[in-house]
Each structure stands twice: as structure tokens, then as C-alpha cells.
CSV table of N, CA and C in Angstrom, one decimal:
chain,number,residue,atom,x,y,z
A,1,MET,N,0.8,-1.2,0.0
A,1,MET,CA,0.0,0.0,0.0
A,1,MET,C,0.9,1.2,0.0
A,2,LYS,N,0.4,2.3,-0.7
A,2,LYS,CA,1.2,3.5,-0.8
A,2,LYS,C,1.2,4.2,0.6
A,3,HIS,N,2.4,4.7,1.0
A,3,HIS,CA,2.5,5.4,2.3
A,3,HIS,C,2.0,6.8,2.2
A,4,ILE,N,1.1,7.2,3.0
A,4,ILE,CA,0.5,8.5,3.0
A,4,ILE,C,0.9,9.2,4.3
A,5,VAL,N,1.5,10.4,4.2
A,5,VAL,CA,1.8,11.2,5.3
A,5,VAL,C,1.1,12.6,5.2
A,6,PHE,N,0.3,12.9,6.2
A,6,PHE,CA,-0.4,14.2,6.3
A,6,PHE,C,0.5,15.2,7.0
A,7,PRO,N,0.6,16.4,6.4
A,7,PRO,CA,1.5,17.4,7.1
A,7,PRO,C,0.8,17.9,8.4
A,8,ARG,N,1.7,18.3,9.3
A,8,ARG,CA,1.2,18.8,10.6
A,8,ARG,C,0.6,20.2,10.3
A,9,MET,N,-0.3,20.7,11.1
A,9,MET,CA,-0.9,22.0,10.9
A,9,MET,C,0.1,23.1,10.7
A,10,ARG,N,1.1,23.1,11.5
A,10,ARG,CA,2.1,24.2,11.4
A,10,ARG,C,2.9,24.1,10.2
A,11,GLU,N,2.9,23.0,9.5
A,11,GLU,CA,3.6,22.8,8.2
A,11,GLU,C,2.8,23.0,7.0
A,12,LEU,N,1.5,23.3,7.2
A,12,LEU,CA,0.7,23.5,6.0
A,12,LEU,C,1.1,24.8,5.3
A,13,GLY,N,1.1,24.7,4.0
A,13,GLY,CA,1.3,25.9,3.2
A,13,GLY,C,0.2,26.0,2.2
A,14,LYS,N,0.3,27.1,1.4
A,14,LYS,CA,-0.8,27.4,0.4
A,14,LYS,C,-0.9,26.2,-0.6
A,15,HIS,N,0.3,25.6,-0.9
A,15,HIS,CA,0.2,24.5,-1.9
A,15,HIS,C,-0.5,23.3,-1.4
A,16,HIS,N,-0.7,23.2,-0.1
A,16,HIS,CA,-1.5,22.1,0.5
A,16,HIS,C,-3.0,22.4,0.4
A,17,LEU,N,-3.4,23.6,0.2
A,17,LEU,CA,-4.8,24.0,0.3
A,17,LEU,C,-5.3,24.5,-1.0
A,18,SER,N,-5.4,23.7,-2.0
A,18,SER,CA,-5.9,24.1,-3.3
A,18,SER,C,-7.3,23.7,-3.6
A,19,TRP,N,-7.9,22.9,-2.7
A,19,TRP,CA,-9.3,22.5,-2.8
A,19,TRP,C,-10.1,22.9,-1.6
A,20,ASP,N,-11.4,23.2,-1.8
A,20,ASP,CA,-12.3,23.3,-0.7
A,20,ASP,C,-13.6,22.6,-1.0
A,21,PHE,N,-13.9,21.5,-0.3
A,21,PHE,CA,-15.0,20.7,-0.6
A,21,PHE,C,-16.1,20.8,0.5
A,22,HIS,N,-16.2,21.9,1.2
A,22,HIS,CA,-17.3,22.1,2.1
A,22,HIS,C,-17.6,23.5,2.3
A,23,ILE,N,-18.4,24.1,1.4
A,23,ILE,CA,-18.8,25.5,1.5
A,23,ILE,C,-20.3,25.6,1.3
A,24,HIS,N,-20.8,26.7,1.8
A,24,HIS,CA,-22.3,27.0,1.7
A,24,HIS,C,-22.5,28.4,1.1
A,25,ALA,N,-23.2,28.4,0.1
A,25,ALA,CA,-23.6,29.7,-0.5
A,25,ALA,C,-24.8,30.2,0.3
A,26,ASN,N,-25.5,31.2,-0.3
A,26,ASN,CA,-26.6,31.9,0.5
A,26,ASN,C,-27.9,31.3,0.3
A,27,PHE,N,-28.0,30.0,-0.1
A,27,PHE,CA,-29.3,29.4,-0.2
A,27,PHE,C,-29.8,28.9,1.2
A,28,VAL,N,-29.0,28.6,2.1
A,28,VAL,CA,-29.4,28.2,3.4
A,28,VAL,C,-28.8,29.1,4.5
A,29,ASP,N,-27.5,28.9,4.7
A,29,ASP,CA,-26.9,29.7,5.8
A,29,ASP,C,-25.6,30.4,5.5
A,30,GLY,N,-25.2,30.3,4.2
A,30,GLY,CA,-24.0,31.1,3.8
A,30,GLY,C,-24.4,32.6,3.5
A,31,LYS,N,-23.4,33.4,3.4
A,31,LYS,CA,-23.6,34.8,3.2
A,31,LYS,C,-23.4,35.3,1.8
A,32,ASN,N,-22.7,34.5,1.0
A,32,ASN,CA,-22.3,35.0,-0.3
A,32,ASN,C,-23.0,34.1,-1.4
A,33,SER,N,-23.1,34.7,-2.6
A,33,SER,CA,-23.7,34.0,-3.7
A,33,SER,C,-22.7,33.0,-4.3
A,34,VAL,N,-23.2,32.2,-5.1
A,34,VAL,CA,-22.3,31.2,-5.8
A,34,VAL,C,-21.2,32.0,-6.6
A,35,GLU,N,-21.6,33.0,-7.3
A,35,GLU,CA,-20.7,33.8,-8.1
A,35,GLU,C,-19.6,34.4,-7.3
A,36,GLU,N,-20.0,35.0,-6.1
A,36,GLU,CA,-19.0,35.6,-5.3
A,36,GLU,C,-18.0,34.6,-4.7
A,37,MET,N,-18.5,33.5,-4.3
A,37,MET,CA,-17.6,32.4,-3.8
A,37,MET,C,-16.7,31.9,-4.8
A,38,VAL,N,-17.2,31.7,-6.0
A,38,VAL,CA,-16.3,31.3,-7.1
A,38,VAL,C,-15.2,32.3,-7.4
A,39,GLY,N,-15.6,33.6,-7.4
A,39,GLY,CA,-14.6,34.6,-7.6
A,39,GLY,C,-13.6,34.6,-6.6
A,40,SER,N,-14.0,34.5,-5.3
A,40,SER,CA,-13.0,34.4,-4.2
A,40,SER,C,-12.1,33.2,-4.3
A,41,ALA,N,-12.7,32.1,-4.7
A,41,ALA,CA,-11.8,30.9,-4.8
A,41,ALA,C,-10.8,31.0,-5.9
A,42,ILE,N,-11.2,31.6,-7.0
A,42,ILE,CA,-10.2,31.8,-8.1
A,42,ILE,C,-9.1,32.8,-7.6
A,43,SER,N,-9.5,33.9,-7.0
A,43,SER,CA,-8.5,34.8,-6.5
A,43,SER,C,-7.6,34.2,-5.5
A,44,MET,N,-8.0,33.2,-4.7
A,44,MET,CA,-7.2,32.6,-3.7
A,44,MET,C,-6.3,31.5,-4.3
A,45,GLY,N,-6.5,31.2,-5.6
A,45,GLY,CA,-5.7,30.2,-6.3
A,45,GLY,C,-6.2,28.7,-6.1
A,46,LEU,N,-7.5,28.6,-5.7
A,46,LEU,CA,-8.0,27.2,-5.5
A,46,LEU,C,-8.2,26.6,-6.9
A,47,THR,N,-8.1,25.3,-7.0
A,47,THR,CA,-8.3,24.6,-8.3
A,47,THR,C,-9.6,23.8,-8.3
A,48,LYS,N,-10.1,23.5,-7.1
A,48,LYS,CA,-11.4,22.7,-7.0
A,48,LYS,C,-12.2,23.3,-5.9
A,49,LEU,N,-13.5,23.4,-6.2
A,49,LEU,CA,-14.4,24.0,-5.2
A,49,LEU,C,-15.8,23.2,-5.2
A,50,ALA,N,-16.2,22.7,-4.1
A,50,ALA,CA,-17.4,21.9,-4.0
A,50,ALA,C,-18.4,22.7,-3.1
A,51,PHE,N,-19.5,23.0,-3.8
A,51,PHE,CA,-20.7,23.6,-3.0
A,51,PHE,C,-21.4,22.5,-2.4
A,52,THR,N,-21.6,22.6,-1.1
A,52,THR,CA,-22.3,21.5,-0.3
A,52,THR,C,-23.3,22.2,0.6
A,53,GLU,N,-24.3,22.7,-0.1
A,53,GLU,CA,-25.5,23.3,0.6
A,53,GLU,C,-26.2,22.3,1.5
A,54,HIS,N,-26.6,22.8,2.7
A,54,HIS,CA,-27.4,21.9,3.5
A,54,HIS,C,-28.6,21.5,2.8
A,55,ALA,N,-29.1,20.3,2.9
A,55,ALA,CA,-30.2,19.9,2.1
A,55,ALA,C,-31.1,18.9,2.9
A,56,ARG,N,-32.4,19.1,2.8
A,56,ARG,CA,-33.4,18.1,3.2
A,56,ARG,C,-34.6,18.3,2.3
A,57,SER,N,-35.5,17.4,2.3
A,57,SER,CA,-36.6,17.4,1.4
A,57,SER,C,-37.4,18.7,1.4
A,58,SER,N,-37.5,19.3,2.5
A,58,SER,CA,-38.3,20.6,2.5
A,58,SER,C,-37.6,21.7,1.8
A,59,PHE,N,-36.4,21.6,1.4
A,59,PHE,CA,-35.6,22.6,0.7
A,59,PHE,C,-35.8,22.5,-0.8
A,60,LYS,N,-36.7,21.6,-1.2
A,60,LYS,CA,-36.8,21.3,-2.7
A,60,LYS,C,-37.3,22.5,-3.4
A,61,ILE,N,-37.9,23.5,-2.7
A,61,ILE,CA,-38.4,24.8,-3.4
A,61,ILE,C,-37.2,25.5,-4.1
A,62,TRP,N,-36.1,25.6,-3.4
A,62,TRP,CA,-35.0,26.4,-4.0
A,62,TRP,C,-33.9,25.5,-4.7
A,63,TRP,N,-34.0,24.2,-4.5
A,63,TRP,CA,-33.0,23.3,-5.1
A,63,TRP,C,-32.8,23.5,-6.6
A,64,PRO,N,-33.8,23.6,-7.4
A,64,PRO,CA,-33.5,23.8,-8.9
A,64,PRO,C,-32.7,25.0,-9.1
A,65,GLU,N,-33.0,26.1,-8.4
A,65,GLU,CA,-32.2,27.4,-8.6
A,65,GLU,C,-30.8,27.2,-8.2
A,66,TYR,N,-30.5,26.4,-7.1
A,66,TYR,CA,-29.2,26.2,-6.7
A,66,TYR,C,-28.4,25.3,-7.7
A,67,VAL,N,-29.0,24.3,-8.2
A,67,VAL,CA,-28.4,23.4,-9.2
A,67,VAL,C,-28.1,24.2,-10.4
A,68,LYS,N,-29.0,25.1,-10.9
A,68,LYS,CA,-28.7,25.9,-12.1
A,68,LYS,C,-27.6,26.9,-11.8
A,69,ALA,N,-27.5,27.5,-10.7
A,69,ALA,CA,-26.5,28.5,-10.4
A,69,ALA,C,-25.1,27.8,-10.4
A,70,VAL,N,-25.0,26.7,-9.8
A,70,VAL,CA,-23.7,26.0,-9.8
A,70,VAL,C,-23.3,25.4,-11.1
A,71,ARG,N,-24.3,24.9,-11.8
A,71,ARG,CA,-24.0,24.3,-13.2
A,71,ARG,C,-23.6,25.4,-14.1
A,72,ASP,N,-24.3,26.6,-14.1
A,72,ASP,CA,-24.0,27.7,-15.0
A,72,ASP,C,-22.6,28.2,-14.8
A,73,ILE,N,-22.2,28.4,-13.5
A,73,ILE,CA,-20.9,29.0,-13.3
A,73,ILE,C,-19.8,28.0,-13.5
A,74,ARG,N,-20.1,26.7,-13.3
A,74,ARG,CA,-19.2,25.6,-13.6
A,74,ARG,C,-18.7,25.7,-15.1
A,75,VAL,N,-19.6,26.0,-16.0
A,75,VAL,CA,-19.3,26.1,-17.4
A,75,VAL,C,-18.5,27.3,-17.7
A,76,SER,N,-18.8,28.4,-17.1
A,76,SER,CA,-18.1,29.7,-17.4
A,76,SER,C,-16.7,29.8,-16.8
A,77,VAL,N,-16.4,29.0,-15.8
A,77,VAL,CA,-15.1,29.1,-15.2
A,77,VAL,C,-14.3,27.8,-15.3
A,78,ALA,N,-14.7,26.9,-16.2
A,78,ALA,CA,-14.1,25.6,-16.3
A,78,ALA,C,-12.6,25.6,-16.5
A,79,LYS,N,-12.1,26.6,-17.2
A,79,LYS,CA,-10.6,26.7,-17.4
A,79,LYS,C,-9.8,27.1,-16.2
A,80,GLU,N,-10.5,27.8,-15.3
A,80,GLU,CA,-9.9,28.3,-14.1
A,80,GLU,C,-10.1,27.5,-12.8
A,81,LEU,N,-11.2,26.8,-12.7
A,81,LEU,CA,-11.6,26.2,-11.5
A,81,LEU,C,-12.6,25.1,-11.8
A,82,GLU,N,-12.4,23.9,-11.1
A,82,GLU,CA,-13.4,22.8,-11.2
A,82,GLU,C,-14.4,23.1,-10.1
A,83,VAL,N,-15.7,23.2,-10.5
A,83,VAL,CA,-16.8,23.5,-9.6
A,83,VAL,C,-17.6,22.2,-9.5
A,84,ILE,N,-17.8,21.8,-8.3
A,84,ILE,CA,-18.6,20.6,-8.0
A,84,ILE,C,-19.9,20.9,-7.3
A,85,LEU,N,-21.0,20.3,-7.8
A,85,LEU,CA,-22.3,20.4,-7.2
A,85,LEU,C,-22.5,19.4,-6.1
A,86,GLY,N,-22.6,19.8,-4.9
A,86,GLY,CA,-22.8,18.9,-3.8
A,86,GLY,C,-23.9,19.3,-2.9
A,87,LEU,N,-24.0,18.5,-1.8
A,87,LEU,CA,-24.9,18.8,-0.7
A,87,LEU,C,-24.4,18.2,0.5
A,88,GLU,N,-24.9,18.8,1.6
A,88,GLU,CA,-24.6,18.2,3.0
A,88,GLU,C,-25.9,17.7,3.5
A,89,ALA,N,-25.9,16.4,3.8
A,89,ALA,CA,-27.1,15.7,4.3
A,89,ALA,C,-26.9,15.4,5.8
A,90,ASN,N,-27.8,15.9,6.6
A,90,ASN,CA,-27.7,15.6,8.0
A,90,ASN,C,-28.4,14.3,8.3
A,91,ALA,N,-27.7,13.5,9.1
A,91,ALA,CA,-28.3,12.2,9.5
A,91,ALA,C,-29.4,12.5,10.5
A,92,ILE,N,-30.5,11.8,10.3
A,92,ILE,CA,-31.6,12.0,11.2
A,92,ILE,C,-32.0,10.6,11.7
A,93,GLY,N,-32.4,10.6,13.0
A,93,GLY,CA,-32.7,9.3,13.6
A,93,GLY,C,-31.4,8.6,13.9
A,94,VAL,N,-31.5,7.7,14.8
A,94,VAL,CA,-30.3,6.9,15.2
A,94,VAL,C,-29.8,6.1,14.1
A,95,PRO,N,-30.6,5.5,13.2
A,95,PRO,CA,-30.0,4.7,12.2
A,95,PRO,C,-29.3,5.5,11.1
A,96,GLY,N,-29.4,6.8,11.1
A,96,GLY,CA,-28.6,7.6,10.2
A,96,GLY,C,-29.3,7.8,8.9
A,97,ASN,N,-30.6,7.8,8.8
A,97,ASN,CA,-31.3,8.1,7.6
A,97,ASN,C,-31.1,9.5,7.2
A,98,VAL,N,-31.3,9.8,5.9
A,98,VAL,CA,-31.3,11.2,5.4
A,98,VAL,C,-32.6,11.6,4.8
A,99,ASP,N,-32.9,12.9,4.9
A,99,ASP,CA,-34.1,13.4,4.4
A,99,ASP,C,-33.8,14.2,3.1
A,100,LEU,N,-33.7,13.5,2.0
A,100,LEU,CA,-33.4,14.1,0.7
A,100,LEU,C,-34.4,13.6,-0.3
A,101,THR,N,-34.6,14.4,-1.4
A,101,THR,CA,-35.4,13.9,-2.5
A,101,THR,C,-34.5,13.2,-3.5
A,102,ASN,N,-35.2,12.4,-4.3
A,102,ASN,CA,-34.4,11.7,-5.4
A,102,ASN,C,-33.7,12.7,-6.3
A,103,GLU,N,-34.3,13.8,-6.6
A,103,GLU,CA,-33.7,14.8,-7.4
A,103,GLU,C,-32.4,15.3,-6.8
A,104,MET,N,-32.4,15.5,-5.5
A,104,MET,CA,-31.2,16.0,-4.9
A,104,MET,C,-30.1,15.0,-5.0
A,105,VAL,N,-30.4,13.8,-4.7
A,105,VAL,CA,-29.4,12.7,-4.8
A,105,VAL,C,-28.9,12.6,-6.2
A,106,ASP,N,-29.8,12.5,-7.1
A,106,ASP,CA,-29.4,12.3,-8.5
A,106,ASP,C,-28.6,13.5,-9.1
A,107,SER,N,-28.8,14.7,-8.7
A,107,SER,CA,-28.1,15.8,-9.3
A,107,SER,C,-26.8,16.1,-8.6
A,108,ALA,N,-26.6,15.6,-7.4
A,108,ALA,CA,-25.3,15.9,-6.7
A,108,ALA,C,-24.2,15.1,-7.2
A,109,GLN,N,-23.0,15.8,-7.3
A,109,GLN,CA,-21.8,15.1,-7.7
A,109,GLN,C,-21.1,14.6,-6.4
A,110,LEU,N,-21.4,15.2,-5.3
A,110,LEU,CA,-20.7,14.9,-4.0
A,110,LEU,C,-21.8,15.1,-2.9
A,111,ILE,N,-21.9,14.1,-2.0
A,111,ILE,CA,-22.8,14.2,-0.9
A,111,ILE,C,-22.0,14.0,0.4
A,112,LEU,N,-22.0,15.0,1.2
A,112,LEU,CA,-21.3,14.9,2.5
A,112,LEU,C,-22.4,14.5,3.6
A,113,GLY,N,-22.0,13.5,4.4
A,113,GLY,CA,-22.9,13.1,5.5
A,113,GLY,C,-22.4,13.8,6.7
A,114,SER,N,-23.4,14.4,7.5
A,114,SER,CA,-23.0,15.0,8.7
A,114,SER,C,-23.9,14.6,9.9
A,115,ILE,N,-23.4,14.6,11.0
A,115,ILE,CA,-24.2,14.4,12.2
A,115,ILE,C,-24.1,15.7,13.1
A,116,HIS,N,-25.1,16.4,13.1
A,116,HIS,CA,-25.2,17.7,13.9
A,116,HIS,C,-25.9,17.4,15.2
A,117,GLY,N,-26.4,16.2,15.4
A,117,GLY,CA,-27.2,15.8,16.5
A,117,GLY,C,-28.1,14.7,16.1
A,118,TYR,N,-28.8,14.1,17.0
A,118,TYR,CA,-29.7,13.0,16.7
A,118,TYR,C,-31.1,13.6,16.7
A,119,TYR,N,-31.9,13.2,15.7
A,119,TYR,CA,-33.3,13.7,15.6
A,119,TYR,C,-34.2,12.6,15.3
A,120,HIS,N,-35.5,12.8,15.8
A,120,HIS,CA,-36.5,11.9,15.4
A,120,HIS,C,-36.8,12.0,13.9
A,121,ALA,N,-36.8,11.0,13.1
A,121,ALA,CA,-37.0,11.0,11.7
A,121,ALA,C,-38.3,11.7,11.3
A,122,ASP,N,-39.3,11.5,12.0
A,122,ASP,CA,-40.6,12.0,11.6
A,122,ASP,C,-40.9,13.4,12.1
A,123,THR,N,-40.3,13.9,13.1
A,123,THR,CA,-40.6,15.2,13.7
A,123,THR,C,-39.5,16.2,13.7
A,124,TRP,N,-38.3,15.8,13.4
A,124,TRP,CA,-37.0,16.6,13.5
A,124,TRP,C,-36.8,17.1,14.9
A,125,GLU,N,-37.5,16.5,15.9
A,125,GLU,CA,-37.2,16.9,17.3
A,125,GLU,C,-35.9,16.3,17.7
A,126,LYS,N,-35.1,17.1,18.4
A,126,LYS,CA,-33.8,16.6,18.8
A,126,LYS,C,-33.9,15.6,19.9
A,127,ILE,N,-33.0,14.5,19.8
A,127,ILE,CA,-32.9,13.5,20.8
A,127,ILE,C,-31.7,13.8,21.6
A,128,SER,N,-31.8,13.8,22.9
A,128,SER,CA,-30.6,14.0,23.7
A,128,SER,C,-29.9,12.7,23.9
A,129,VAL,N,-28.6,12.8,24.1
A,129,VAL,CA,-27.7,11.6,24.2
A,129,VAL,C,-28.2,10.7,25.3
A,130,SER,N,-28.8,11.3,26.4
A,130,SER,CA,-29.2,10.5,27.5
A,130,SER,C,-30.4,9.6,27.1
A,131,GLN,N,-31.1,9.9,26.0
A,131,GLN,CA,-32.3,9.2,25.5
A,131,GLN,C,-31.8,8.0,24.7
A,132,LEU,N,-30.6,7.9,24.3
A,132,LEU,CA,-30.1,6.8,23.4
A,132,LEU,C,-29.8,5.6,24.3
A,133,SER,N,-30.1,4.5,23.7
A,133,SER,CA,-29.9,3.2,24.4
A,133,SER,C,-28.5,2.6,23.9
A,134,ALA,N,-28.0,1.6,24.6
A,134,ALA,CA,-26.8,1.0,24.2
A,134,ALA,C,-26.9,0.4,22.9
A,135,ASP,N,-28.1,-0.1,22.5
A,135,ASP,CA,-28.3,-0.6,21.1
A,135,ASP,C,-28.2,0.4,20.0
A,136,ASP,N,-28.4,1.7,20.4
A,136,ASP,CA,-28.3,2.8,19.4
A,136,ASP,C,-26.9,3.1,19.1
A,137,ALA,N,-26.0,2.8,19.9
A,137,ALA,CA,-24.6,3.2,19.7
A,137,ALA,C,-23.9,2.4,18.7
């Protein structure tokens, strides 16, 4: 197997940081548009950028606009930056189910799975760690 060595934080240089695969535009909780973020990524010298907007089925209202924005800019900056259409799916319920539409899954090039807490799958009510059983772990 190939030997992989990760640099220590204090040894990181700009040449180590040419990709960002976890960013949010202003569709959910980001502050900048897709266009602004791409411009910033290019000016910083990034070579790959993955938009990973938080997603769940109730967000399907703006999903087509998000997909179009990322796909449109991907074409216009293809020579400068590889732009990836992704999403961040929060695990819900102890089994780790996700609340996404088929359209979201099918259109995403990258899906990040995140655990921001444990939630009841049907109500999105947060489950405290003390409510989990040994079988849930």
C-alpha cells in the first residue's frame, strides 16, 4: 500500500490548500452568492471547489435554482476552477437516515454526510444523548 503522510498543521502551506469541498452559498446559511464564492476561490488560487449546501426534502423549493447556479458557473469558469455540485445531508434518527429527495441525490456530484445531533426522523425533534440506548450506539 502507498505510504501517506499528512502534514502537521504548522507545516501547512498554500500549496496544500488548493481544494475546498465544504462550502455553503446563500441558499441556506451562507452569506455569499455562488458567483461571489467562485470569484473568491479563483482569486485565492483554488483549483477545485465543492458547493455543499445543507439539504433536506423541505428545501426542494430552491433546489433547482441552486443546481442551475452551480452548473451555470461551472461552465463559465471551467478553465480556471473545477466546480462541484454537492450537498450536505444531516443524518436523522439513530439509524442515520437522510431526508433528501431523489432529485437532490441524482443531481449531486458529492454528498457529505453530517451528524449535527440526533433527531426523530418523523418530527425533527432533537434526541438528547441520554435518551439513546446501548443498542443505538
